[in-house]
Amino acid sequence: MPRDDSVKRRPPEISFGGRVLFLADDAELIRQQLHEGLNPQLTPDLKARLRDQISTDEITPAYICFFYDETLGDFPYLGLEVASGNGQKEAPIERGLVRAGGFVCSVAGKRRGKGSSREQSPYAELMAGIRVVVSESIERIYNENCQNLGILTTTDFGLIERIRSGEPISLSEFTAGTDDITRQIIEYGGLFEFNMARLQGQVTLPAPRRTPRPMTLGEKIFARKWVIDAAEGRIGTDHAEPGEAGFFRADIRFSHEYVTPMAAIFFEQKLGADAKVLDPDSILFFRDHLTFLHKVMSQERIEQGLLAVANELEVKQREFSEKQGIRLYGEQQGHVMGSEAICHSKILEDYAEPGMLIIGTDSHTPHAGAVGALAFGVGTTAIFNSWITKDVRARIPPSFKVVVDGTLPANCTAKDLMLEILRHPYVRDGHAIGQIIEYAGPVVERLSVDERATMTNMAAEVGAFTGLVAADDRTVEFLIQERGMDPAWAKAMVADVHSDPGAEYVKVIEIDASRLRPMVALPGDPGNGLYIDELAEPVPIEIAYAGSCTAGKKEDMDMYARVFREARDRWGRGVHPDVKCYIQCGSTDVREYAREQGYLDLFRAIGAEFIEPGCGACIAAGPGITRSPDQVSVSSQNRNFPGRSGPGQLYLVSPYSVAASAVAGRVVGWEPGPRRPHPFSESSVPPTPPGAPR
Ligand code: SF4
């Protein structure tokens, strides 16, 4: 319990009285505010010049997220790029200037807080003194993170002068239009304060409406996990529907080293150093994102002390896990470098079960939806609150269904399907944002759990709340083979983990897999998909990266090996001499599988470098990243946003295509069997005898 158990709402009126920072698309104006104490009035001209689309990457660039405490208050907006006098872009905000400026409010244009869900962004603002965020529109997760931390948000520009002058403003001006739970979170000054009041029975939560109706699988799991009465331990209701908000019991709560330390600090600050998490056995920590960072960080950044700061994340997470008795999948011991597992890989391999509700501090948490679990990403405040309450706040989203019919061609995979889905107008135009995707149809029914996980994992790229697949015979097979589960137990576990007949979907889209050909997403966005054979001209590559949570599973290893074996045995080829090829697995289990199958020898023989488990190149923190804007790489990972894997051009493809491209030296699909011309025919590599090491 908290040290101070008298939880109070904020007063009904609140005054600020401080400076207002206008984040204008004008470097000179920003400098004048920061260096010369200029306090501009909001004129129509200034309003028109406010920066739109400020992403969380700009508020706190990735390297700043190595910090996890109040130090973050030195850094808000360091990545913000705005117009300078010479027509170029520049980043005018330097370390410490916002905090030193006495600003209480920061103002921007449309879509503030887009991109990554990192809570470091609003926390950096809060620690710099910002108490109110005003913008024309505010992205959902960033807005929620602000509310969870106690930052007030509004789209009402009329409040700016009242904030500056210190005039009392009614709190209701900030809660208008919100749901019951959000309103109370704002009134209590944050999610933690609200939760304490909830545990003390001081708040009223909306009860489930319980309208009898057929439910989708996502709705069904929400209904079963609904916390009706936390004090009495009453969990579950018979019906739930989109739009209803509540708290839901989480079966598994996990986080990785980018987030755990900040969550641990919040936990200890709020509850005291000796406080204990609730049910540590269902909490998991992972050291996966930054295990290989030292191999790729620039000397300049190392000299700035950033590697030391990043390494502190590992230390803090490990210490907290030891103190709390929480299982940590950490670094491998001995001379072997790398992690024990990427979080998503391990959750699916060993933990996720049909019908579970799983939360993790990562956007690809839906990976576990491959076995029919409802798994979704949450922020720092939400995860540390779940350590206290074992539940999570959510508003039930609507579901949409993707039905995949026909027959998947032999050289296409779940990844090709996802790149096809990502370019579907419904998805591309943003209609699927925040919804639950249910993948179904004969092709999905035939896919293995590993391949299904590629699809649920990439629900993150769709912008969906989560993705899942109904549990079925394939799931039973997986539970028996991979977990050694008793068959009768496995069968019982999948019973009723599917949508009801007649369940409502806001949209059903149909994909004919028979028409699919190997896909590629052009650099910049996973939605930039086209068939590889539609590329206007050959795309030579320097790097081929085969790995990440999306493509570091056992079946992905099978696919890389199938192509490389064929290249070697049929065509006498290995990795193209102009290409550096990396294969990275998602866990030590996958590595051992690859070893047993003889893949490690094969990969070595054809000239690929095998890397121990970890995130790595996928987040610009390991071997396989590009080093300059003109470098071209091809990858089986999930996203290719600018800068995601270095400054170069990143093409996304399937596991088959990444291996075929590594051999061909350019982006190609795999053409299996005795077709002519063979897929590597335009390679400049002279044939080598089958089996010869390269
Ligand atoms: S492999 Fe990449 S996408 Fe997956 S969890 Fe790690 S950083 Fe995120």
XYZ file of C-alpha atoms and ligand atoms in Angstrom:
702
model
C 0.000 0.000 0.000
C 1.136 3.588 -0.504
C 2.931 5.354 2.299
C 0.267 8.069 2.332
C -3.086 6.316 2.036
C -5.279 9.444 1.989
C -5.717 9.892 -1.731
C -7.167 13.267 -2.673
C -8.594 14.580 -5.908
C -7.081 17.727 -7.316
C -8.920 20.913 -6.377
C -11.799 21.731 -8.751
C -9.915 24.812 -9.933
C -6.269 24.941 -10.784
C -3.903 27.816 -11.610
C -0.513 27.696 -13.241
C 1.154 31.072 -13.737
C 4.262 30.457 -15.777
C 5.719 30.818 -19.224
C 4.272 29.261 -22.379
C 6.611 27.669 -24.922
C 5.403 27.819 -28.520
C 6.908 24.999 -30.584
C 6.838 26.933 -33.840
C 8.285 25.806 -37.150
C 10.772 28.637 -36.784
C 14.197 28.088 -35.210
C 14.773 31.774 -34.536
C 11.497 32.195 -32.647
C 12.259 29.155 -30.501
C 15.738 30.485 -29.736
C 14.324 33.874 -28.736
C 11.976 32.165 -26.263
C 14.744 30.004 -24.822
C 17.654 32.449 -24.777
C 16.133 35.942 -24.656
C 13.065 35.388 -22.492
C 10.630 36.331 -25.291
C 6.982 35.653 -24.365
C 5.057 35.875 -27.653
C 1.285 36.301 -27.807
C -0.709 33.706 -29.723
C -1.598 35.475 -32.960
C -3.252 33.787 -35.977
C 0.132 34.002 -37.691
C 1.915 32.205 -34.848
C -0.843 29.600 -34.652
C -0.389 28.873 -38.340
C 3.351 28.418 -37.829
C 3.135 25.872 -34.978
C 4.907 22.601 -35.762
C 2.530 19.768 -36.717
C 3.216 16.034 -36.373
C 5.764 16.284 -33.572
C 6.643 12.650 -32.911
C 7.761 11.169 -29.617
C 11.070 10.491 -31.402
C 11.479 14.259 -31.688
C 10.451 14.921 -28.101
C 12.910 12.312 -26.802
C 15.149 10.687 -29.448
C 16.002 7.004 -28.792
C 19.423 7.676 -27.232
C 17.786 9.989 -24.687
C 15.589 7.106 -23.576
C 18.720 5.533 -22.063
C 17.975 7.957 -19.205
C 15.145 6.837 -16.987
C 14.847 9.305 -14.101
C 14.426 13.060 -13.527
C 17.498 13.621 -15.705
C 15.073 13.267 -18.594
C 13.897 16.771 -17.697
C 17.092 18.084 -19.322
C 16.087 16.755 -22.704
C 12.570 17.476 -23.982
C 12.378 18.408 -27.667
C 16.071 17.793 -28.383
C 15.133 16.031 -31.612
C 12.632 18.683 -32.729
C 13.515 19.800 -36.249
C 12.131 23.117 -37.455
C 12.727 25.546 -40.305
C 15.785 27.761 -40.101
C 16.377 31.010 -41.943
C 18.321 29.393 -44.787
C 15.487 27.084 -45.807
C 17.102 24.101 -44.094
C 15.896 22.210 -41.024
C 17.631 22.477 -37.683
C 17.154 21.346 -34.086
C 17.399 24.537 -31.992
C 16.615 23.132 -28.544
C 19.616 22.218 -26.432
C 20.001 20.329 -23.204
C 18.595 22.033 -20.100
C 17.084 25.087 -21.822
C 13.409 24.173 -21.379
C 13.839 23.336 -17.710
C 15.767 26.571 -17.110
C 13.146 28.648 -18.928
C 10.359 28.345 -16.342
C 7.810 27.036 -18.849
C 4.611 25.406 -17.528
C 2.854 24.943 -20.848
C 3.967 23.863 -24.298
C 1.959 24.516 -27.449
C 2.113 22.762 -30.831
C -0.023 22.069 -33.912
C -1.702 18.906 -35.169
C -1.022 15.233 -34.244
C 1.299 15.906 -31.343
C 2.959 12.783 -29.913
C 2.679 10.489 -32.933
C 4.928 7.451 -33.373
C 6.481 5.342 -30.638
C 4.499 4.852 -27.421
C 7.508 5.787 -25.260
C 6.447 7.396 -22.022
C 9.872 8.980 -21.659
C 8.522 11.795 -23.858
C 5.795 13.178 -21.574
C 7.922 12.342 -18.540
C 10.780 14.465 -19.918
C 8.298 17.304 -20.412
C 6.916 16.889 -16.900
C 10.392 16.845 -15.350
C 11.224 20.042 -17.258
C 8.244 21.766 -15.612
C 5.567 21.349 -18.299
C 2.174 20.817 -16.621
C -0.133 21.498 -19.545
C 0.118 20.429 -23.159
C -1.922 22.379 -25.704
C -2.189 21.182 -29.295
C -4.644 21.242 -32.155
C -4.854 17.441 -31.961
C -3.103 14.933 -29.736
C -2.295 11.288 -30.500
C -4.113 8.728 -28.373
C -1.256 6.889 -26.643
C 0.744 10.044 -25.969
C -2.412 11.655 -24.585
C -3.044 8.636 -22.368
C 0.572 8.660 -21.166
C 0.217 12.365 -20.271
C -2.975 11.663 -18.334
C -1.363 8.710 -16.555
C 1.518 10.944 -15.453
C -0.713 13.828 -14.389
C 0.012 16.222 -17.264
C -3.132 18.055 -18.371
C -3.898 18.112 -22.084
C -6.245 20.248 -24.114
C -7.000 21.310 -27.656
C -8.512 24.597 -26.451
C -6.153 27.419 -27.429
C -8.361 29.837 -25.504
C -6.800 28.542 -22.281
C -3.273 29.679 -23.147
C -3.491 33.255 -21.856
C -5.374 32.098 -18.754
C -2.617 29.576 -18.060
C 0.061 32.237 -18.490
C -1.690 34.762 -16.259
C -2.283 32.321 -13.401
C -6.064 32.704 -13.580
C -7.896 29.785 -11.887
C -9.203 27.312 -14.469
C -11.859 24.709 -13.742
C -10.563 21.146 -14.000
C -13.718 20.304 -15.936
C -12.230 22.259 -18.846
C -9.679 19.424 -19.136
C -12.075 16.510 -18.535
C -14.881 17.500 -20.902
C -15.698 14.727 -23.378
C -13.668 11.999 -21.643
C -15.054 8.681 -20.391
C -15.762 8.071 -16.728
C -12.464 6.390 -15.927
C -10.306 8.905 -17.809
C -12.118 11.777 -16.117
C -11.355 10.357 -12.710
C -7.718 9.658 -13.614
C -7.374 13.353 -14.528
C -9.166 14.426 -11.365
C -6.883 12.307 -9.197
C -3.793 13.638 -10.990
C -2.641 10.395 -12.601
C -3.211 6.674 -12.944
C -1.341 5.761 -9.767
C -3.325 8.168 -7.578
C -6.548 6.991 -9.192
C -5.620 3.350 -8.611
C -4.861 3.999 -4.967
C -8.266 5.594 -4.594
C -9.776 2.620 -6.436
C -8.119 0.114 -4.121
C -9.477 2.090 -1.180
C -12.983 1.940 -2.625
C -13.167 5.705 -3.142
C -14.076 5.691 -6.820
C -16.969 4.350 -8.794
C -16.257 2.394 -11.927
C -18.757 1.867 -14.725
C -20.302 -1.612 -14.453
C -20.440 -3.832 -17.549
C -23.653 -3.351 -19.496
C -23.914 -7.133 -20.010
C -26.036 -6.840 -23.140
C -26.482 -10.393 -24.488
C -24.857 -10.538 -27.925
C -22.505 -12.791 -29.897
C -18.939 -11.706 -29.128
C -15.697 -11.649 -31.070
C -12.765 -13.476 -29.496
C -11.254 -10.203 -28.302
C -14.509 -9.132 -26.629
C -14.870 -12.567 -25.073
C -11.447 -12.403 -23.430
C -12.125 -8.872 -22.192
C -15.398 -10.103 -20.665
C -13.697 -13.029 -18.932
C -10.940 -10.820 -17.510
C -13.098 -7.869 -16.405
C -12.304 -6.888 -12.807
C -15.761 -6.488 -11.332
C -14.647 -6.103 -7.735
C -10.924 -5.980 -6.998
C -11.365 -6.144 -3.221
C -13.488 -9.292 -3.410
C -11.501 -10.772 -6.274
C -14.557 -10.956 -8.552
C -13.305 -11.320 -12.117
C -15.332 -11.822 -15.270
C -18.706 -11.027 -16.731
C -20.813 -12.750 -19.355
C -20.836 -10.046 -22.029
C -18.722 -7.104 -23.094
C -18.915 -4.800 -26.060
C -16.786 -2.213 -27.852
C -16.708 1.180 -26.164
C -17.040 -0.164 -22.635
C -14.166 0.809 -20.352
C -12.876 -0.983 -17.310
C -9.958 -2.691 -15.626
C -8.965 -6.168 -16.759
C -6.985 -8.886 -14.996
C -3.615 -9.526 -16.672
C -2.344 -13.106 -16.669
C 1.179 -12.051 -17.650
C 2.878 -8.659 -17.292
C 6.265 -8.187 -18.902
C 8.724 -5.414 -19.664
C 12.223 -4.981 -21.090
C 15.245 -2.967 -20.087
C 14.171 0.147 -21.993
C 11.167 0.498 -19.667
C 11.624 -1.570 -16.489
C 14.084 0.850 -14.795
C 11.791 3.862 -15.170
C 8.808 1.803 -14.000
C 10.854 0.534 -11.037
C 11.766 4.078 -10.040
C 8.130 5.166 -10.212
C 7.170 2.134 -8.129
C 9.759 2.833 -5.441
C 9.095 6.576 -5.368
C 5.381 6.095 -4.944
C 5.291 3.071 -2.656
C 8.625 3.110 -0.865
C 11.847 1.163 -1.358
C 10.576 -1.884 0.509
C 7.279 -2.255 -1.323
C 6.600 -5.565 -3.050
C 4.961 -6.200 -6.395
C 1.780 -8.266 -6.480
C 2.276 -11.866 -7.630
C 5.879 -11.677 -8.926
C 5.524 -15.126 -10.508
C 3.374 -13.686 -13.283
C 5.787 -10.819 -14.038
C 8.721 -11.237 -16.417
C 11.655 -8.998 -17.329
C 13.837 -9.154 -20.415
C 17.265 -7.865 -21.303
C 16.907 -7.945 -25.086
C 16.895 -4.521 -26.735
C 20.396 -3.258 -26.017
C 22.542 -6.375 -25.612
C 24.541 -5.607 -28.751
C 24.571 -1.825 -28.473
C 28.284 -1.660 -27.659
C 29.055 -3.221 -31.045
C 27.506 -0.389 -33.019
C 27.507 2.775 -30.884
C 29.690 5.529 -32.342
C 32.855 6.570 -30.562
C 31.415 10.064 -30.191
C 28.355 8.772 -28.313
C 30.532 6.499 -26.174
C 32.674 9.509 -25.235
C 29.508 11.414 -24.324
C 28.922 8.674 -21.759
C 25.830 7.250 -23.451
C 27.017 3.641 -23.471
C 27.598 3.832 -19.731
C 24.117 5.310 -19.271
C 22.583 2.576 -21.463
C 24.381 -0.120 -19.482
C 22.826 1.287 -16.310
C 19.450 0.150 -17.651
C 20.618 -3.455 -17.439
C 21.930 -2.961 -13.894
C 18.781 -1.287 -12.591
C 16.511 -3.925 -14.115
C 18.641 -6.782 -12.734
C 18.763 -5.299 -9.238
C 15.019 -4.719 -9.168
C 14.311 -8.251 -10.407
C 16.548 -9.743 -7.686
C 14.941 -7.623 -5.006
C 11.410 -8.504 -6.118
C 11.998 -12.144 -7.027
C 10.961 -11.565 -10.644
C 12.223 -13.885 -13.379
C 14.661 -12.034 -15.623
C 15.637 -13.366 -19.018
C 18.993 -11.680 -19.080
C 22.270 -11.876 -20.919
C 23.794 -15.239 -21.635
C 26.536 -16.239 -19.254
C 30.132 -17.123 -20.020
C 31.856 -16.211 -23.260
C 28.651 -16.183 -25.317
C 27.287 -12.742 -26.132
C 23.586 -11.950 -26.475
C 20.285 -12.324 -24.658
C 18.547 -15.440 -23.498
C 15.559 -14.362 -25.576
C 13.677 -11.480 -27.153
C 10.645 -10.871 -24.948
C 8.028 -11.766 -27.563
C 9.841 -14.932 -28.605
C 9.988 -16.266 -25.055
C 6.412 -15.280 -24.171
C 5.125 -17.296 -27.128
C 7.533 -20.203 -26.677
C 6.839 -20.792 -22.997
C 4.091 -18.669 -21.477
C 1.171 -17.509 -23.614
C -1.946 -19.663 -23.465
C -5.221 -19.480 -25.380
C -7.623 -17.012 -23.764
C -4.996 -15.251 -21.648
C -4.755 -11.480 -21.321
C -1.117 -10.395 -21.595
C 0.389 -6.925 -21.320
C 3.937 -5.904 -22.245
C 5.809 -2.642 -22.600
C 6.348 -3.031 -26.311
C 4.258 -2.409 -29.385
C 4.848 -5.945 -30.721
C 3.260 -7.587 -27.677
C 0.413 -8.865 -29.973
C 2.924 -11.551 -31.095
C 1.378 -13.818 -28.428
C -2.015 -13.503 -30.146
C -0.838 -16.395 -32.342
C -2.192 -18.862 -29.742
C -5.438 -16.978 -29.187
C -4.263 -14.722 -26.357
C -5.318 -11.078 -26.110
C -1.919 -9.377 -25.860
C -1.276 -5.653 -26.115
C 1.354 -3.023 -25.426
C 1.215 -0.553 -22.521
C 3.317 2.349 -21.230
C 5.552 2.720 -18.189
C 2.895 4.029 -15.789
C 0.430 1.335 -16.827
C 2.961 -1.462 -16.241
C 4.108 -0.214 -12.835
C 0.476 0.168 -11.788
C -0.148 -3.396 -12.930
C 2.618 -4.519 -10.553
C 0.375 -3.164 -7.767
C -3.081 -4.108 -9.042
C -2.450 -6.999 -11.470
C -4.830 -5.369 -13.908
C -4.838 -2.849 -16.714
C -7.199 -0.145 -17.832
C -8.674 -0.426 -21.331
C -11.562 0.681 -23.449
C -12.735 -2.309 -25.491
C -11.979 -1.637 -29.165
C -14.065 -2.805 -32.101
C -12.822 -5.849 -34.034
C -12.161 -6.206 -37.721
C -11.508 -9.446 -39.524
C -9.020 -10.413 -42.208
C -10.079 -13.576 -44.036
C -7.333 -15.208 -46.097
C -8.631 -17.570 -48.735
C -7.076 -19.628 -51.530
C -3.636 -21.243 -51.375
C -0.424 -19.515 -50.376
C 2.198 -19.974 -53.136
C 5.240 -22.028 -52.113
C 7.537 -18.987 -52.185
C 5.244 -16.752 -50.113
C 4.900 -16.550 -46.351
C 2.898 -14.879 -43.605
C 5.209 -11.870 -44.036
C 4.112 -11.461 -47.661
C 0.523 -11.667 -46.473
C 1.161 -8.912 -43.943
C 2.793 -6.620 -46.501
C -0.273 -7.226 -48.695
C -2.642 -6.445 -45.793
C -0.665 -3.306 -44.934
C -1.278 -1.894 -48.393
C -5.000 -2.651 -48.322
C -6.882 0.685 -48.452
C -8.713 0.003 -45.185
C -5.400 -0.368 -43.381
C -3.345 2.088 -45.404
C -5.887 4.854 -44.840
C -5.774 4.341 -41.093
C -9.251 2.866 -40.529
C -7.834 -0.084 -38.588
C -6.011 2.089 -36.059
C -6.859 1.059 -32.513
C -8.966 -1.944 -33.557
C -8.536 -5.649 -32.810
C -7.570 -7.629 -35.926
C -8.771 -11.189 -36.070
C -6.988 -13.243 -38.734
C -9.069 -16.104 -40.104
C -9.826 -18.184 -43.201
C -8.461 -21.432 -44.660
C -4.933 -20.123 -45.226
C -4.576 -18.877 -41.645
C -5.988 -22.188 -40.391
C -3.199 -24.011 -42.216
C -0.432 -21.724 -40.958
C 1.788 -22.866 -38.103
C 1.770 -20.927 -34.840
C 5.170 -19.432 -35.791
C 3.745 -18.039 -39.016
C 0.597 -16.833 -37.283
C 2.883 -14.960 -34.890
C 4.366 -13.017 -37.802
C 0.863 -11.763 -38.524
C -0.133 -10.952 -34.956
C 3.265 -9.325 -34.319
C 2.754 -6.984 -37.254
C -0.612 -5.827 -35.952
C 1.669 -3.131 -34.531
C 2.502 -1.909 -38.045
C -1.214 -1.828 -38.846
C -1.603 0.506 -35.867
C -4.091 -1.936 -34.376
C -4.805 -2.377 -30.687
C -3.815 -6.021 -31.126
C -4.085 -9.000 -33.453
C -5.086 -12.591 -32.718
C -6.023 -15.932 -34.222
C -8.679 -18.280 -32.804
C -7.195 -21.295 -31.011
C -7.628 -24.545 -32.961
C -5.993 -27.890 -33.777
C -2.793 -26.113 -34.868
C -2.666 -24.479 -31.444
C -3.155 -27.855 -29.779
C -0.285 -29.304 -31.853
C 1.929 -26.379 -30.806
C 1.109 -26.807 -27.118
C 1.864 -30.520 -27.268
C 5.032 -30.307 -29.366
C 6.611 -27.132 -28.009
C 5.423 -27.222 -24.401
C 5.121 -30.976 -23.917
C 1.561 -30.431 -22.746
C -0.776 -33.322 -22.080
C -3.033 -33.655 -25.198
C -6.272 -33.709 -23.219
C -5.185 -30.610 -21.320
C -4.176 -28.825 -24.527
C -7.536 -29.623 -26.147
C -9.421 -28.361 -23.109
C -7.393 -25.175 -23.203
C -8.509 -24.189 -26.721
C -12.200 -24.855 -26.110
C -14.257 -21.717 -26.729
C -11.255 -19.559 -27.625
C -12.894 -18.367 -30.814
C -15.485 -15.812 -31.861
C -19.184 -16.583 -31.592
C -21.167 -17.176 -34.785
C -22.778 -13.859 -35.700
C -20.190 -11.744 -33.864
C -19.978 -8.191 -35.197
C -16.951 -6.832 -37.023
C -16.646 -3.227 -38.096
C -15.055 -4.465 -41.289
C -14.201 -7.767 -42.972
C -11.497 -7.740 -45.622
C -10.752 -10.707 -47.838
C -7.364 -11.604 -49.253
C -6.922 -14.211 -51.986
C -3.573 -15.773 -51.141
C -3.425 -17.617 -54.491
C -2.810 -14.297 -56.246
C 0.086 -13.364 -53.988
C 3.681 -13.046 -55.183
C 6.748 -12.253 -53.019
C 6.335 -8.756 -51.624
C 8.691 -5.939 -50.697
C 8.008 -2.763 -48.716
C 10.015 0.145 -50.060
C 12.061 2.192 -47.560
C 10.189 4.471 -45.197
C 7.087 2.539 -44.239
C 5.926 -1.100 -44.060
C 2.831 0.035 -45.958
C 4.932 0.819 -49.064
C 4.375 -2.685 -50.408
C 4.546 -3.969 -53.968
C 5.411 -7.262 -55.645
C 9.148 -7.695 -55.949
C 8.789 -8.326 -59.677
C 7.223 -4.854 -59.971
C 10.393 -3.090 -58.820
C 11.213 -0.550 -61.514
C 14.870 -1.501 -61.554
C 17.222 -3.911 -59.801
C 17.969 -2.926 -56.203
C 21.526 -3.983 -55.283
C 22.024 -4.523 -51.575
C 24.981 -4.384 -49.194
C 23.333 -5.875 -46.117
C 20.833 -8.691 -45.606
C 19.462 -8.982 -42.064
C 17.422 -12.060 -41.186
C 16.062 -11.847 -37.676
C 14.064 -9.881 -35.040
C 11.052 -11.042 -33.034
C 9.090 -11.234 -36.286
C 11.538 -13.442 -38.149
C 13.802 -15.122 -35.597
C 11.566 -18.127 -34.876
C 12.221 -21.805 -35.628
C 10.200 -21.783 -38.823
C 12.024 -18.656 -40.004
C 15.286 -20.549 -39.559
C 13.797 -23.390 -41.647
C 13.029 -20.886 -44.390
C 16.492 -19.298 -44.440
C 18.044 -22.768 -44.483
C 15.780 -24.013 -47.297
C 16.840 -21.207 -49.615
C 20.526 -21.332 -48.701
C 20.646 -25.108 -49.063
C 19.076 -24.872 -52.487
C 21.449 -22.089 -53.505
C 24.408 -24.168 -52.440
C 23.346 -27.622 -53.591
C 21.524 -26.772 -56.801
C 23.330 -23.689 -58.011
C 26.640 -23.744 -56.198
C 26.046 -20.335 -54.665
C 26.570 -18.723 -51.305
C 26.107 -15.211 -49.980
C 26.991 -12.679 -52.676
C 30.501 -11.237 -52.166
C 29.144 -7.677 -52.071
C 26.679 -8.547 -49.312
C 27.117 -8.925 -45.579
C 24.448 -11.330 -44.354
C 23.414 -11.674 -40.693
C 21.066 -14.273 -39.257
C 19.877 -13.616 -35.713
C 17.579 -15.874 -33.724
C 14.946 -14.866 -31.192
C 15.978 -17.128 -28.320
C 18.488 -19.728 -27.215
C 15.791 -22.365 -27.854
C 15.711 -21.322 -31.497
C 19.518 -21.355 -31.639
C 19.614 -24.900 -30.280
C 16.970 -25.955 -32.776
C 19.054 -24.425 -35.590
C 22.135 -26.212 -34.310
C 20.358 -29.589 -34.146
C 19.074 -29.158 -37.694
C 22.585 -28.434 -38.972
C 21.626 -24.875 -39.917
C 24.481 -23.207 -38.057
C 26.999 -25.142 -40.151
C 25.041 -24.370 -43.294
C 24.849 -20.635 -42.523
C 28.580 -20.536 -41.854
C 29.337 -22.491 -45.029
C 27.369 -20.185 -47.296
C 29.010 -17.091 -45.770
C 26.339 -15.735 -43.417
C 27.160 -14.584 -39.901
C 25.002 -16.109 -37.201
C 24.261 -13.827 -34.229
C 23.115 -14.846 -30.776
C 19.558 -13.855 -29.678
C 18.599 -10.211 -29.217
C 16.921 -7.254 -30.857
C 19.961 -5.669 -32.525
C 19.706 -4.270 -36.036
C 15.940 -4.000 -35.811
C 16.305 -1.069 -33.440
C 19.639 0.281 -34.708
C 21.410 -1.386 -31.805
C 23.285 -4.330 -33.269
C 25.101 -5.843 -36.265
C 23.235 -5.384 -39.526
C 22.559 -1.643 -39.347
C 23.372 0.739 -42.171
C 26.003 3.420 -41.610
C 25.214 5.979 -44.316
C 22.131 7.232 -46.168
C 23.141 5.580 -49.451
C 23.594 2.088 -47.992
C 20.873 -0.391 -48.926
C 19.762 -3.279 -46.752
C 17.056 -5.894 -47.006
C 15.487 -7.344 -43.885
C 12.836 -9.750 -42.664
C 12.079 -7.552 -39.611
C 8.759 -5.791 -39.145
C 9.250 -2.055 -39.725
C 11.397 0.201 -41.861
C 10.590 3.709 -40.649
C 13.365 6.231 -41.415
C 16.356 5.660 -39.155
C 14.941 2.468 -37.674
C 18.044 0.426 -38.578
C 20.492 3.191 -39.350
C 20.445 6.045 -41.852
C 20.290 3.848 -44.995
C 17.533 2.489 -47.265
C 15.752 -0.480 -45.693
C 13.618 -2.842 -47.812
C 11.310 -5.233 -45.949
C 10.760 -8.740 -47.313
C 9.912 -12.285 -46.190
C 12.403 -14.781 -44.737
C 12.577 -16.578 -48.116
C 13.222 -13.348 -49.964
C 15.884 -12.061 -47.572
C 17.875 -15.260 -48.033
C 17.408 -15.243 -51.817
C 18.420 -11.566 -51.941
C 21.548 -12.258 -49.884
C 22.611 -14.753 -52.532
C 21.566 -12.693 -55.544
C 23.098 -9.441 -54.261
C 19.873 -7.576 -55.004
C 16.261 -7.667 -53.861
C 14.676 -10.826 -55.297
C 11.992 -13.303 -54.349
C 12.729 -16.984 -54.033
C 11.889 -19.174 -57.023
C 12.062 -22.714 -55.679
C 12.659 -25.808 -57.743
C 14.089 -26.314 -61.204
C 12.748 -23.119 -62.801
C 14.756 -21.210 -65.350
C 16.342 -18.766 -65.105
C 17.313 -19.559 -61.562
C 16.807 -16.747 -59.040
C 20.454 -15.932 -58.716
C 21.170 -15.823 -62.462
C 22.016 -12.132 -62.552
C 24.395 -12.455 -59.652
C 27.960 -11.536 -60.478
C 29.209 -14.423 -58.399
C 30.922 -17.154 -60.377
C 29.529 -20.593 -59.575
C 31.318 -22.480 -56.862
C 31.188 -26.232 -56.429
C 28.215 -27.428 -54.407
C 29.027 -27.529 -50.730
C 32.189 -25.467 -51.039
C 32.608 -23.063 -48.130
C 32.513 -19.414 -49.084
S 13.254 -7.385 -32.349
Fe 12.855 -5.261 -32.946
S 10.640 -5.104 -33.127
Fe 11.089 -6.963 -31.975
S 11.010 -6.359 -29.814
Fe 13.136 -6.172 -30.469
S 13.351 -4.048 -31.158
Fe 11.160 -4.475 -31.043
